[in-house]
PDB file of C-alpha atoms in Angstrom:
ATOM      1  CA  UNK A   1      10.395  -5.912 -21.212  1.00  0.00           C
ATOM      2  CA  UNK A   2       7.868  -3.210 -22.076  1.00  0.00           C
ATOM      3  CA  UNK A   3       5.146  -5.978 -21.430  1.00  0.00           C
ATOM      4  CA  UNK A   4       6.544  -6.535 -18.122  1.00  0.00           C
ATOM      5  CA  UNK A   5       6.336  -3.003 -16.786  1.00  0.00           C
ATOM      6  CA  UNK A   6       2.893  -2.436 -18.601  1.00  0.00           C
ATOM      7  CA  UNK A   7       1.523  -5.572 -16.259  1.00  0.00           C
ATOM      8  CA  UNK A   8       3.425  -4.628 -13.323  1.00  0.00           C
ATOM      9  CA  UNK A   9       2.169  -1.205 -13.405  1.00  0.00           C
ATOM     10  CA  UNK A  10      -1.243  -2.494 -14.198  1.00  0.00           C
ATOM     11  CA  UNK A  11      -1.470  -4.426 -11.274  1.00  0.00           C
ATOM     12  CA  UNK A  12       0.385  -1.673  -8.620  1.00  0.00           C
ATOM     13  CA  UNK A  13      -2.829   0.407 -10.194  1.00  0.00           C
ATOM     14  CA  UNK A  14      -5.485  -2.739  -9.191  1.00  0.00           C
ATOM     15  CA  UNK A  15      -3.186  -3.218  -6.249  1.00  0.00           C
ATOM     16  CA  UNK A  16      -3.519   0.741  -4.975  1.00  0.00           C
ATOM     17  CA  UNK A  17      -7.451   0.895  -5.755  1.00  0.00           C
ATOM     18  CA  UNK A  18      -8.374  -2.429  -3.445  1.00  0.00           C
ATOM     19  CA  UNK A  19      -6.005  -0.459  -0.803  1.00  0.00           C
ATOM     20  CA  UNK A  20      -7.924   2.467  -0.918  1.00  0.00           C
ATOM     21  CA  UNK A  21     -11.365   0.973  -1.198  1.00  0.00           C
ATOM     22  CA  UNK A  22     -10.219  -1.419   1.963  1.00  0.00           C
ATOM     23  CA  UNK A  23      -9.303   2.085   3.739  1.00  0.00           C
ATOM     24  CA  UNK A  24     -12.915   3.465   2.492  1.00  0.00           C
ATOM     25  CA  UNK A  25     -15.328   0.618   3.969  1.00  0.00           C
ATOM     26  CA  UNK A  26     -15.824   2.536   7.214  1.00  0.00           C
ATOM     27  CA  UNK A  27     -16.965   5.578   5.526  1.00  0.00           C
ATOM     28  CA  UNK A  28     -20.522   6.059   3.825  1.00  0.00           C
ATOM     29  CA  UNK A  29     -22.139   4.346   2.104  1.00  0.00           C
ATOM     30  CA  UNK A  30     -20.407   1.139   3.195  1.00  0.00           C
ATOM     31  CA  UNK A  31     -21.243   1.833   6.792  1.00  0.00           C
ATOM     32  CA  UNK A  32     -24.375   4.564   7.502  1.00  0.00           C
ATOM     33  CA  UNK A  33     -24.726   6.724   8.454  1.00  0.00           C
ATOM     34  CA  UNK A  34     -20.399   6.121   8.725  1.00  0.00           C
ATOM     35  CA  UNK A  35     -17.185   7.663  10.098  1.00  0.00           C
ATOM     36  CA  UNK A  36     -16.425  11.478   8.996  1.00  0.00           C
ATOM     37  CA  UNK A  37     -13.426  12.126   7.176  1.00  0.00           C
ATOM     38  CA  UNK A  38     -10.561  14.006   9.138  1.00  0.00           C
ATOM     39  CA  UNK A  39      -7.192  14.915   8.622  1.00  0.00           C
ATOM     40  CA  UNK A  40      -5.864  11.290   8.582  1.00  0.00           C
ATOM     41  CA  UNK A  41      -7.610  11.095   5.150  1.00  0.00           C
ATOM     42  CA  UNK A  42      -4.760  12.909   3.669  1.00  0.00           C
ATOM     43  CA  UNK A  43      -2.871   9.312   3.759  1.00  0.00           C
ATOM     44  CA  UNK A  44      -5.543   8.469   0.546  1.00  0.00           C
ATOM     45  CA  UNK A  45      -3.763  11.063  -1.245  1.00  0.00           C
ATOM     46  CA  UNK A  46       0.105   9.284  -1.842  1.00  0.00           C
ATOM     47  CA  UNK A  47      -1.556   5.717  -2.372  1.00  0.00           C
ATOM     48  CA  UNK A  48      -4.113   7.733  -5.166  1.00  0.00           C
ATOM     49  CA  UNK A  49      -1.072   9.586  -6.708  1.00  0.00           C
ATOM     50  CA  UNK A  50       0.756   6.152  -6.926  1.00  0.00           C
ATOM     51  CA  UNK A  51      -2.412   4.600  -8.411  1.00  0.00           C
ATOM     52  CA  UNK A  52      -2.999   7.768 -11.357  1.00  0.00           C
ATOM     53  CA  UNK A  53       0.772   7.361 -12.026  1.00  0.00           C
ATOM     54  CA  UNK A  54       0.703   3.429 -12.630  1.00  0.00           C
ATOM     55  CA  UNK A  55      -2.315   3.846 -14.870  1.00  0.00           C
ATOM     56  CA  UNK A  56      -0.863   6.709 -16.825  1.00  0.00           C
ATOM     57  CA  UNK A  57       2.427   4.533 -17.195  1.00  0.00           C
ATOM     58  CA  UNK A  58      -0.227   1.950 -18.691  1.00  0.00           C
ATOM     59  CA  UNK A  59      -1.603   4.393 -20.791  1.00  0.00           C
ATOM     60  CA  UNK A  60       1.544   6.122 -22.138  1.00  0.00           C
ATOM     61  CA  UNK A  61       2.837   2.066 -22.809  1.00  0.00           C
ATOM     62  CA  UNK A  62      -0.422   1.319 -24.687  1.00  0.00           C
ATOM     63  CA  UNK A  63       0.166   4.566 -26.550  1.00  0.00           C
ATOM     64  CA  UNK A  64       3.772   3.703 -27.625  1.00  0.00           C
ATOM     65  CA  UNK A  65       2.704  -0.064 -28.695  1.00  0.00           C
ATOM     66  CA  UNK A  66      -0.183   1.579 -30.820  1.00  0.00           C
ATOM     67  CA  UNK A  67       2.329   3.631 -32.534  1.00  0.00           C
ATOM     68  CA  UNK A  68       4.794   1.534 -33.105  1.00  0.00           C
ATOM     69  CA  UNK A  69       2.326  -0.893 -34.677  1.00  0.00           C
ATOM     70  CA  UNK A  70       0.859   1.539 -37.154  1.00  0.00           C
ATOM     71  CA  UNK A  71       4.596   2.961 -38.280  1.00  0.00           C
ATOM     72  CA  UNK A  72       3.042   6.838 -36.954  1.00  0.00           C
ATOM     73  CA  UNK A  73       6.226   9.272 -37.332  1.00  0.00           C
ATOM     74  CA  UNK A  74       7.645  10.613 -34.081  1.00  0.00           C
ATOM     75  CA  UNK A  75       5.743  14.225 -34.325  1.00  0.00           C
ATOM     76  CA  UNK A  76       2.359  11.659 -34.501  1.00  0.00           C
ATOM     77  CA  UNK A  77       3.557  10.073 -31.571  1.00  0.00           C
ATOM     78  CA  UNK A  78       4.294  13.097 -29.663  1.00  0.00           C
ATOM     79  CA  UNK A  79       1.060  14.571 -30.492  1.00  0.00           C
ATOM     80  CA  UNK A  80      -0.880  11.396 -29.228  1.00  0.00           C
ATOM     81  CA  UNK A  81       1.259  11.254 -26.121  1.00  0.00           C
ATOM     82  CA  UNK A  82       0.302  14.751 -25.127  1.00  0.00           C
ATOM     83  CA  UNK A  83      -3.592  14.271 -25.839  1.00  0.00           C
ATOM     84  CA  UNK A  84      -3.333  11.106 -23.639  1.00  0.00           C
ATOM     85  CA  UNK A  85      -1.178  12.423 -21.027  1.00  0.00           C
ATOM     86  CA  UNK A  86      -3.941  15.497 -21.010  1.00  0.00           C
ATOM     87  CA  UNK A  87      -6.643  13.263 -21.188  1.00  0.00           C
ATOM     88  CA  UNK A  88      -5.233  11.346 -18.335  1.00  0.00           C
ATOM     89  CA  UNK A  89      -5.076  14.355 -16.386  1.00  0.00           C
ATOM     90  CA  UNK A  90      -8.222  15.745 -16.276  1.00  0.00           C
ATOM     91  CA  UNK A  91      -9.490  12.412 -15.235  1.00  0.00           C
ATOM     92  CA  UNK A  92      -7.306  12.322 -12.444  1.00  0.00           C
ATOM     93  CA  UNK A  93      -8.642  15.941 -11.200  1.00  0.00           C
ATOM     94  CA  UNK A  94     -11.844  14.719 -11.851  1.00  0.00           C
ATOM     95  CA  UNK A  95     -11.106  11.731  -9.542  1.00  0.00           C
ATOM     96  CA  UNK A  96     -10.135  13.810  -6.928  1.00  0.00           C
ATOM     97  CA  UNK A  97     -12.641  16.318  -6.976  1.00  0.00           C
ATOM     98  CA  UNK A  98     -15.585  13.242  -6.331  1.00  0.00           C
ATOM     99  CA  UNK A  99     -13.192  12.189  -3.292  1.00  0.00           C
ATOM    100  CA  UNK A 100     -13.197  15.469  -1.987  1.00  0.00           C
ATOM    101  CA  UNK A 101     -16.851  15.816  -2.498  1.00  0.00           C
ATOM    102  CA  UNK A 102     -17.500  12.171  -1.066  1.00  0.00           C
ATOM    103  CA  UNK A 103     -14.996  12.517   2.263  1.00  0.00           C
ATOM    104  CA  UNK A 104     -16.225  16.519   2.521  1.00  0.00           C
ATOM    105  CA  UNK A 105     -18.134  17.330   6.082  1.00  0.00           C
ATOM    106  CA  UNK A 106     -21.432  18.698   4.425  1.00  0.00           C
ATOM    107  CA  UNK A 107     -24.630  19.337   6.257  1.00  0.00           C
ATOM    108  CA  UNK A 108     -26.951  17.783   3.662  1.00  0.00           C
ATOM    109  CA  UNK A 109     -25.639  14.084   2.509  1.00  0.00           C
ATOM    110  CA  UNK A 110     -27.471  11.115   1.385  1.00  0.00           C
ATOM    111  CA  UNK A 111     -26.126   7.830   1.365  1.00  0.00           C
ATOM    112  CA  UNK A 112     -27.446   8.023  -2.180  1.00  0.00           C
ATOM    113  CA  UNK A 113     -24.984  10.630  -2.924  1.00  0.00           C
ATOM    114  CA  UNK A 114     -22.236   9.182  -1.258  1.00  0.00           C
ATOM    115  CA  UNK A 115     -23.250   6.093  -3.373  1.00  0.00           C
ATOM    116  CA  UNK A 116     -22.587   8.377  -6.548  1.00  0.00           C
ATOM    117  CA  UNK A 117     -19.473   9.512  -5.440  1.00  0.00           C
ATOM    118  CA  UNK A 118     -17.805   6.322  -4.236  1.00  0.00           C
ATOM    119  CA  UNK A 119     -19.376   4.530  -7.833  1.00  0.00           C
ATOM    120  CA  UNK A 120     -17.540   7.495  -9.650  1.00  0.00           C
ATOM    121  CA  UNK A 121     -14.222   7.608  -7.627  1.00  0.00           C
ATOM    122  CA  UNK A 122     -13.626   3.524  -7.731  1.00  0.00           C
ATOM    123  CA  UNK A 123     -15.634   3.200 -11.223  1.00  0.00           C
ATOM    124  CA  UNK A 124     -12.961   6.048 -13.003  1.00  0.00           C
ATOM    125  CA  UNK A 125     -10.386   4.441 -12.561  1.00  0.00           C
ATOM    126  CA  UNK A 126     -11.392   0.716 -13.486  1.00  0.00           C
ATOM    127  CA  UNK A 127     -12.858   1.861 -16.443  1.00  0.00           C
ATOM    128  CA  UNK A 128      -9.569   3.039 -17.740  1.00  0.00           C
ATOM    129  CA  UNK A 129      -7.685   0.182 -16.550  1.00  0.00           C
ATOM    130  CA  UNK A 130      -9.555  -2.213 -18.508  1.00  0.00           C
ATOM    131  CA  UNK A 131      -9.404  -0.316 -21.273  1.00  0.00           C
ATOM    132  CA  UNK A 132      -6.056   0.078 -21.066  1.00  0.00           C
ATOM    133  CA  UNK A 133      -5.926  -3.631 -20.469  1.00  0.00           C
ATOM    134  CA  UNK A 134      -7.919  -4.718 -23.616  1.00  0.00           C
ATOM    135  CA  UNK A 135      -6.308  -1.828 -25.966  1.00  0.00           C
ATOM    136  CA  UNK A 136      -2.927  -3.985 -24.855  1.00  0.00           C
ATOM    137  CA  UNK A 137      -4.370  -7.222 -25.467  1.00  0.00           C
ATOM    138  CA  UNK A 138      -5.377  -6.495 -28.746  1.00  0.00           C
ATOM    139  CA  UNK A 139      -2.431  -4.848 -29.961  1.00  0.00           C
ATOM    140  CA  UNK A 140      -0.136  -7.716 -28.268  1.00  0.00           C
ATOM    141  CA  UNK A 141      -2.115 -10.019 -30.649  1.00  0.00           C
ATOM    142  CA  UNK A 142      -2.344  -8.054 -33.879  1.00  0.00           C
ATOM    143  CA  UNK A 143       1.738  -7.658 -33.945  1.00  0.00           C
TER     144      UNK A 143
END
């Protein structure tokens, strides 16, 4: 069962970031010098919330397997849960302090930059889901 919802949250997290990234192509630098960002942006906000909470549900999973596997006592567990869940966290401010800085109206914006930003605020994210996704893997197979 706990394989089940570690996959299905995996992929609502793949799901949500080829969502967003669909909504993103007509801003730069997919499309130059692109569309400026406006208050309909907020709508990136929900669908990024759903995607931090399906990867942290990955994480948290991974966490518990990895436990479980190396017989850790529950005040281990606890204290691993809260360094990922922190971890986790900050990445997810991060994450949405690049978007703000990619979809913010500033005077002086390269494509290059936007390039940055955009590599950082899709690249985040898919980092930790295939790590997530290859910590699972191998402790699937070492059970």
């Amino acid at each position: 069962m706990r394989e089940y919802f570690f996959w299905g949250a995996w992929f609502t997290a793949l799901a949500t970031t080829g969502l967003l990234f669909l909504w993103s192509l007509s801003f730069s630098p997919f499309q130059h010098p692109g569309q400026t960002a406006n208050e309909a942006a907020i709508i990136f906000f929900p669908i990024m919330i759903l995607r931090w909470l399906a990867i942290g549900c990955t994480i948290a999973l991974v966490a518990i397997a990895w436990a479980q596997q190396r017989n850790l006592a529950t005040y281990s567990l606890i204290g691993l849960m809260i360094a990922v869940v922190a971890l986790h966290l900050i990445l997810g401010l991060i994450n949405v302090a690049v978007m703000n800085a990619w979809l913010s109206v500033e005077p002086v914006r390269t494509r290059s930059t936007n390039a940055i930003y955009v590599g950082i605020y899709f690249g985040l994210p898919i980092l930790w889901m295939l790590l997530t996704a290859f910590l699972a893997t191998i402790t699937k197979q070492s059970q």
